[in-house]
Short mmCIF file of C-alpha atoms in Angstrom, two decimals:
data_model
loop_
_atom_site.label_atom_id
_atom_site.label_comp_id
_atom_site.label_asym_id
_atom_site.label_seq_id
_atom_site.Cartn_x
_atom_site.Cartn_y
_atom_site.Cartn_z
CA MET L 1 -37.08 8.35 -6.30
CA SER L 2 -36.58 10.58 -3.54
CA VAL L 3 -39.76 11.59 -1.42
CA GLN L 4 -39.86 14.85 -0.86
CA SER L 5 -40.92 16.76 2.46
CA HIS L 6 -44.62 18.15 3.05
CA SER L 7 -43.19 21.58 2.40
CA GLY L 8 -42.27 20.23 -1.38
CA ALA L 9 -38.25 21.15 -0.38
CA ARG L 10 -35.92 18.10 0.08
CA PRO L 11 -36.33 16.62 3.26
CA THR L 12 -34.94 17.74 6.60
CA LEU L 13 -33.48 16.22 9.59
CA GLU L 14 -36.94 17.33 11.55
CA ASP L 15 -38.98 15.38 8.71
CA VAL L 16 -37.21 12.33 9.32
CA ALA L 17 -37.39 12.57 13.23
CA ALA L 18 -41.39 13.83 12.52
CA LYS L 19 -41.90 10.65 10.44
CA ALA L 20 -39.79 8.23 12.79
CA GLY L 21 -41.85 9.48 15.70
CA VAL L 22 -38.59 10.61 17.52
CA SER L 23 -36.94 13.59 18.67
CA ARG L 24 -34.36 15.51 16.50
CA ALA L 25 -31.93 14.62 18.87
CA THR L 26 -32.47 10.82 18.82
CA ALA L 27 -32.60 11.08 14.60
CA SER L 28 -29.26 12.79 14.65
CA ARG L 29 -27.73 10.34 16.87
CA VAL L 30 -29.00 7.77 14.59
CA LEU L 31 -27.45 8.96 11.54
CA ASN L 32 -24.31 9.59 13.49
CA ALA L 33 -23.91 6.13 14.37
CA SER L 34 -23.90 6.75 18.19
CA PRO L 35 -24.35 3.95 20.08
CA ARG L 36 -26.72 5.67 22.60
CA VAL L 37 -29.85 4.86 20.68
CA SER L 38 -32.08 2.23 21.21
CA PRO L 39 -32.76 -0.55 18.38
CA GLU L 40 -36.31 0.42 17.70
CA ALA L 41 -35.27 3.99 17.43
CA HIS L 42 -32.33 3.21 14.87
CA GLU L 43 -34.76 1.00 12.80
CA ALA L 44 -37.54 3.78 12.89
CA VAL L 45 -35.09 6.68 11.57
CA THR L 46 -33.26 4.05 8.94
CA ALA L 47 -37.01 3.22 7.56
CA ALA L 48 -37.72 7.35 7.76
CA VAL L 49 -34.62 8.06 5.87
CA MET L 50 -35.00 5.65 3.16
CA GLU L 51 -39.01 6.62 2.58
CA LEU L 52 -38.08 10.17 2.45
CA GLY L 53 -34.93 10.00 0.47
CA TYR L 54 -33.14 11.65 3.03
CA GLN L 55 -29.60 13.09 2.30
CA PRO L 56 -27.60 14.73 5.15
CA ASN L 57 -25.99 18.04 4.53
CA GLN L 58 -22.17 17.15 4.43
CA ALA L 59 -21.11 20.57 4.91
CA ALA L 60 -23.28 21.33 7.42
CA ARG L 61 -22.12 18.20 9.30
CA ALA L 62 -18.54 19.13 8.51
CA LEU L 63 -19.12 22.14 10.27
CA VAL L 64 -20.68 20.20 13.95
CA THR L 65 -18.22 17.44 13.75
CA ARG L 66 -14.88 19.27 12.07
CA ARG L 67 -15.30 16.36 10.14
CA SER L 68 -14.09 16.33 6.40
CA GLY L 69 -15.50 12.84 5.43
CA ALA L 70 -11.93 12.54 3.28
CA VAL L 71 -8.71 10.82 3.83
CA ALA L 72 -5.57 11.55 1.80
CA VAL L 73 -3.60 8.91 0.10
CA VAL L 74 0.25 10.65 0.03
CA PHE L 75 2.60 8.88 -2.14
CA SER L 76 6.23 10.17 -2.03
CA GLU L 77 7.50 8.99 -5.69
CA PRO L 78 7.57 10.72 -9.04
CA GLU L 79 4.71 10.61 -11.08
CA PRO L 80 5.65 8.82 -14.21
CA LYS L 81 6.94 5.95 -11.56
CA ILE L 82 3.47 6.03 -9.71
CA PHE L 83 1.41 6.09 -13.13
CA ASP L 84 3.97 3.25 -14.74
CA ASP L 85 4.55 0.59 -11.97
CA PRO L 86 1.74 -1.67 -11.94
CA HIS L 87 2.32 -1.75 -7.91
CA PHE L 88 1.05 1.53 -7.27
CA ALA L 89 -1.78 1.11 -9.15
CA TRP L 90 -2.94 -1.76 -7.25
CA LEU L 91 -2.11 0.23 -3.78
CA ILE L 92 -4.33 3.17 -5.19
CA ARG L 93 -6.80 1.17 -6.36
CA SER L 94 -6.83 -1.24 -2.86
CA ALA L 95 -6.97 2.22 -0.93
CA ALA L 96 -9.93 3.65 -3.07
CA ARG L 97 -11.86 0.29 -2.73
CA SER L 98 -11.24 0.23 1.12
CA LEU L 99 -11.85 3.70 1.85
CA ALA L 100 -15.14 3.51 -0.27
CA ASP L 101 -16.16 0.79 1.65
CA ALA L 102 -16.02 2.70 5.02
CA ASP L 103 -18.16 5.67 3.13
CA VAL L 104 -15.00 7.74 3.21
CA GLN L 105 -13.39 9.64 0.07
CA MET L 106 -10.16 9.42 -1.02
CA VAL L 107 -7.93 12.22 -1.83
CA LEU L 108 -4.95 11.14 -3.83
CA MET L 109 -1.49 13.44 -3.40
CA LEU L 110 1.42 12.84 -4.88
CA VAL L 111 4.60 14.52 -3.29
CA HIS L 112 8.17 14.53 -4.78
CA SER L 113 9.77 18.01 -5.10
CA THR L 114 10.44 20.35 -1.76
CA GLN L 115 7.41 22.53 -3.37
CA ASP L 116 5.09 19.58 -3.26
CA GLN L 117 6.16 18.68 0.30
CA ALA L 118 5.04 22.39 1.58
CA ARG L 119 2.09 22.09 -0.35
CA ALA L 120 1.25 19.14 1.21
CA GLU L 121 2.01 19.94 4.48
CA ARG L 122 -0.48 23.09 4.20
CA PHE L 123 -3.29 20.99 3.00
CA LEU L 124 -2.78 18.22 5.34
CA ALA L 125 -2.90 20.53 8.24
CA GLY L 126 -5.80 22.77 6.74
CA GLY L 127 -8.37 20.29 8.08
CA HIS L 128 -9.25 19.45 4.45
CA VAL L 129 -8.86 15.62 5.43
CA ASP L 130 -9.29 13.56 8.34
CA GLY L 131 -6.33 11.42 8.13
CA ALA L 132 -3.71 10.14 5.88
CA LEU L 133 -2.25 6.86 4.82
CA LEU L 134 1.40 7.42 3.90
CA PHE L 135 3.55 5.76 1.78
CA ALA L 136 7.15 7.26 1.96
CA PRO L 137 9.84 4.70 1.87
CA HIS L 138 13.11 6.43 0.71
CA LYS L 139 15.81 7.87 3.02
CA GLY L 140 16.40 11.40 3.57
CA ASP L 141 12.21 11.83 2.70
CA GLN L 142 11.06 14.41 4.83
CA LEU L 143 7.16 13.46 4.60
CA PRO L 144 7.33 11.42 7.73
CA THR L 145 9.03 14.31 9.44
CA VAL L 146 6.27 16.30 8.83
CA ALA L 147 3.59 14.03 9.31
CA ARG L 148 4.55 13.70 13.00
CA LYS L 149 3.97 17.22 13.46
CA LEU L 150 0.49 17.52 12.02
CA PRO L 151 -2.88 17.79 14.20
CA LEU L 152 -4.42 14.53 12.29
CA PRO L 153 -3.98 10.52 12.61
CA VAL L 154 -1.56 9.20 10.16
CA VAL L 155 -0.93 5.42 9.60
CA TYR L 156 2.52 4.55 7.42
CA ALA L 157 2.69 2.06 4.83
CA GLY L 158 5.95 0.01 5.15
CA ARG L 159 8.87 1.03 7.82
CA PRO L 160 9.73 4.53 7.51
CA TRP L 161 13.15 6.10 7.93
CA GLY L 162 13.96 7.03 11.66
CA SER L 163 12.36 6.20 14.93
CA LEU L 164 9.21 4.07 14.56
CA ARG L 165 8.30 5.48 18.24
CA GLY L 166 4.86 6.55 18.29
CA LEU L 167 4.04 5.53 14.56
CA HIS L 168 0.98 3.35 13.25
CA THR L 169 2.75 1.12 10.44
CA VAL L 170 1.88 -1.86 8.49
CA ASP L 171 4.39 -3.68 6.47
CA HIS L 172 5.35 -6.77 4.99
CA ASP L 173 8.16 -9.51 5.85
CA ASN L 174 10.23 -8.48 3.50
CA GLU L 175 13.58 -10.08 4.68
CA GLY L 176 11.89 -13.62 5.13
CA GLY L 177 10.35 -13.51 1.50
CA GLY L 178 13.73 -12.73 0.14
CA LEU L 179 15.22 -15.67 2.42
CA LEU L 180 12.32 -17.83 1.39
CA ALA L 181 12.71 -17.06 -2.40
CA THR L 182 16.50 -17.79 -2.41
CA GLU L 183 15.99 -21.02 -0.12
CA HIS L 184 13.39 -22.15 -2.73
CA LEU L 185 15.90 -21.82 -5.46
CA ILE L 186 18.79 -23.77 -3.33
CA SER L 187 16.51 -26.53 -2.79
CA LEU L 188 15.85 -26.78 -6.95
CA GLY L 189 19.93 -27.49 -7.02
CA ARG L 190 20.72 -23.75 -7.83
CA LYS L 191 24.57 -22.71 -7.10
CA LYS L 192 25.38 -19.34 -8.38
CA ILE L 193 21.88 -17.19 -7.35
CA VAL L 194 22.56 -13.45 -8.21
CA SER L 195 20.07 -10.85 -7.04
CA VAL L 196 18.29 -7.79 -8.81
CA THR L 197 17.67 -5.26 -5.90
CA GLY L 198 15.55 -2.22 -5.66
CA PRO L 199 16.66 0.92 -5.02
CA LEU L 200 18.93 0.51 -1.75
CA ASP L 201 17.48 3.52 0.07
CA GLU L 202 14.07 1.76 0.80
CA HIS L 203 13.94 -0.36 3.21
CA SER L 204 11.93 -3.13 1.67
CA ALA L 205 14.57 -3.41 -1.04
CA MET L 206 17.43 -3.45 1.77
CA ASP L 207 15.40 -6.11 3.71
CA ARG L 208 14.77 -8.24 0.30
CA LEU L 209 18.84 -8.35 0.04
CA ALA L 210 19.27 -9.10 3.71
CA GLY L 211 17.03 -12.33 2.92
CA TRP L 212 18.93 -13.13 -0.09
CA ARG L 213 22.36 -12.77 1.79
CA THR L 214 21.35 -14.85 4.61
CA ALA L 215 20.28 -17.46 2.29
CA VAL L 216 23.64 -17.60 0.11
CA GLY L 217 25.85 -16.87 3.26
CA ALA L 218 27.18 -13.69 1.22
CA ASP L 219 29.74 -11.48 2.61
CA ASP L 220 30.03 -7.98 1.20
CA GLU L 221 32.28 -8.63 -1.52
CA THR L 222 30.11 -11.42 -2.63
CA THR L 223 27.32 -8.80 -2.55
CA ALA L 224 29.00 -6.17 -4.93
CA LEU L 225 29.62 -8.84 -7.21
CA MET L 226 26.69 -11.07 -7.18
CA THR L 227 23.58 -8.05 -6.91
CA ALA L 228 22.65 -4.95 -9.11
CA ASP L 229 20.06 -2.49 -8.39
CA GLY L 230 17.06 -2.89 -10.85
CA GLY L 231 15.28 0.43 -9.58
CA PHE L 232 11.94 -1.39 -8.77
CA SER L 233 11.42 -0.60 -13.03
CA ARG L 234 11.23 -3.26 -15.96
CA GLU L 235 14.11 -1.43 -18.13
CA GLY L 236 16.07 -1.43 -14.73
CA GLY L 237 15.39 -4.71 -14.07
CA LYS L 238 16.83 -5.38 -17.62
CA LYS L 239 19.93 -3.44 -17.30
CA ALA L 240 20.69 -5.02 -14.00
CA MET L 241 20.50 -8.27 -15.60
CA GLU L 242 22.34 -7.60 -18.15
CA ALA L 243 25.40 -6.63 -16.01
CA LEU L 244 24.85 -9.50 -13.76
CA LEU L 245 25.27 -11.99 -16.83
CA GLY L 246 28.58 -10.18 -17.76
CA ARG L 247 30.02 -10.36 -14.26
CA VAL L 248 28.81 -13.72 -13.43
CA PRO L 249 28.35 -15.63 -16.97
CA ASP L 250 27.91 -19.14 -14.94
CA LEU L 251 24.48 -17.87 -12.53
CA ASP L 252 22.03 -20.46 -12.99
CA ALA L 253 19.16 -18.65 -10.57
CA VAL L 254 18.10 -14.92 -9.61
CA PHE L 255 16.02 -13.52 -7.43
CA VAL L 256 14.43 -10.46 -8.47
CA ALA L 257 13.21 -7.82 -5.70
CA SER L 258 9.85 -7.36 -7.51
CA ASP L 259 7.70 -8.74 -10.51
CA HIS L 260 7.98 -5.45 -12.83
CA MET L 261 12.03 -5.89 -12.72
CA ALA L 262 11.57 -9.64 -13.44
CA ALA L 263 9.80 -8.79 -16.52
CA GLY L 264 12.74 -6.96 -17.58
CA VAL L 265 14.89 -9.96 -16.23
CA LEU L 266 13.27 -12.30 -18.25
CA ASP L 267 13.82 -10.15 -21.08
CA ALA L 268 17.35 -10.00 -20.47
CA VAL L 269 17.74 -13.90 -20.19
CA ARG L 270 15.92 -14.46 -23.06
CA GLU L 271 18.23 -12.36 -25.30
CA ALA L 272 21.39 -13.68 -24.12
CA GLY L 273 20.17 -17.15 -25.78
CA LYS L 274 19.40 -18.72 -22.02
CA ARG L 275 16.58 -20.71 -21.20
CA VAL L 276 14.20 -20.19 -18.32
CA PRO L 277 13.68 -22.44 -16.39
CA GLU L 278 16.25 -25.05 -17.57
CA ASP L 279 19.52 -22.63 -17.64
CA VAL L 280 18.47 -19.64 -15.13
CA ALA L 281 15.49 -19.88 -12.80
CA ILE L 282 13.92 -17.15 -11.64
CA VAL L 283 11.86 -15.88 -8.65
CA GLY L 284 9.95 -12.39 -7.70
CA PHE L 285 8.73 -10.55 -5.29
CA ASP L 286 4.94 -9.36 -5.20
CA ASP L 287 2.96 -11.83 -6.85
CA HIS L 288 1.41 -9.28 -9.11
CA PRO L 289 -1.99 -10.48 -10.83
CA MET L 290 -0.93 -8.50 -13.55
CA ILE L 291 2.34 -9.77 -14.07
CA ALA L 292 3.33 -12.96 -12.29
CA PRO L 293 0.66 -15.48 -14.26
CA HIS L 294 1.14 -13.50 -17.81
CA THR L 295 5.20 -13.86 -18.50
CA THR L 296 6.58 -16.26 -20.57
CA PRO L 297 7.16 -18.80 -18.82
CA SER L 298 4.97 -17.74 -15.93
CA LEU L 299 6.67 -16.28 -12.83
CA THR L 300 7.54 -17.98 -9.96
CA SER L 301 7.03 -14.88 -6.89
CA VAL L 302 6.77 -14.11 -3.32
CA ARG L 303 3.13 -12.74 -2.70
CA GLN L 304 2.82 -10.10 -0.31
CA ASP L 305 -1.20 -9.35 -0.26
CA THR L 306 -1.21 -5.31 -1.14
CA SER L 307 -4.71 -5.36 -0.72
CA ALA L 308 -4.50 -6.76 3.09
CA GLN L 309 -1.86 -4.23 3.79
CA VAL L 310 -4.23 -1.39 2.79
CA ARG L 311 -7.14 -2.94 4.48
CA HIS L 312 -5.29 -2.95 7.63
CA MET L 313 -3.83 0.68 7.17
CA VAL L 314 -7.99 1.93 6.89
CA THR L 315 -8.86 -0.22 9.53
CA HIS L 316 -6.33 1.36 12.28
CA LEU L 317 -6.79 4.90 10.66
CA LEU L 318 -10.54 4.65 11.13
CA ARG L 319 -10.27 3.21 14.44
CA LEU L 320 -8.08 6.34 15.09
CA LEU L 321 -10.43 8.37 13.80
CA ARG L 322 -13.16 7.06 16.03
CA GLY L 323 -10.99 8.33 19.13
CA GLU L 324 -10.41 4.40 20.05
CA THR L 325 -6.97 4.18 22.45
CA ILE L 326 -4.85 1.83 20.07
CA ARG L 327 -1.10 1.10 20.75
CA ALA L 328 1.52 2.61 18.13
CA ARG L 329 3.02 -0.49 16.82
CA ARG L 330 4.94 -1.88 13.67
CA GLU L 331 2.13 -4.46 12.38
CA VAL L 332 4.09 -6.81 9.69
CA LEU L 333 1.83 -9.36 7.29
CA PRO L 334 3.57 -12.40 6.02
CA THR L 335 4.93 -13.44 3.02
CA THR L 336 4.73 -16.91 0.75
CA LEU L 337 5.82 -18.18 -2.29
CA VAL L 338 3.64 -19.22 -5.22
CA ARG L 339 5.46 -21.37 -7.48
CA ARG L 340 5.08 -21.03 -11.32
CA GLU L 341 7.19 -22.25 -14.29
CA SER L 342 10.14 -19.53 -13.87
CA ALA L 343 11.34 -21.65 -10.63
#
């Protein structure tokens, strides 16, 4: 229970300063995490805050610091995809946790239509948030162009289309992951390895496909025959696999560019009367904890640590908000293979 000031009102900064035996300015510096205070003053002010139950007036602080204490997490995807795909649920959960740990409020924004983009631009430029984490993977998406003009720091997930000059981005080694998955299938003695890709207007899908192409030595004609776009959805993965089973009936392995699609691939393979892994070995991508260990059989998958990606993005953004000078660069996080029953 908080203790009220001597006047019976909510404790003020002046009450904290008096209790701690310091000036109001010193108390303010402690509460704003300034390094220009002694350890003794910091300890005294912190103790006074705890004893009095002081809560700073966030509205007043925002007027002084011109900070909202909030960060926008922006996804440029249609709402059904955001809420149906477990990958996005994991991203949102990771962002909420990382920002909460930094005592920052998350503002979730879903931007898909032209109207959404205009509204997002007005909101982001209006001082409602201090910065943004931007997930805008598709070719032709205008959000990265809009974000470059905004008067606030932005950190990007993945690799936006266009020049990366001046951008802070955190990505995974998607091409290396595709190569790793396919080389694993080759090491098992598989000869006809097809691939279910994501939409090829996304760099992550293109890079995973490039890893497969390198491993199998595929030219353009082979790629057209032995790959199909599953749209990063379970139903799309099933339809893509059905098409590949029709085109390449003697296929014996498949690299799938997401675990969500791989669940659909498993459905298609079972319905075709084939066994996994005896007849068809399958490797997914994401190592999603709600999918890969729980399919039947459990799914061998390339792990990209989504939580780590978001933590790195939040760390970069917080450093930018503190005014630190950080060289703009593309940070690429490693991928690893997690072996389970499907391969």
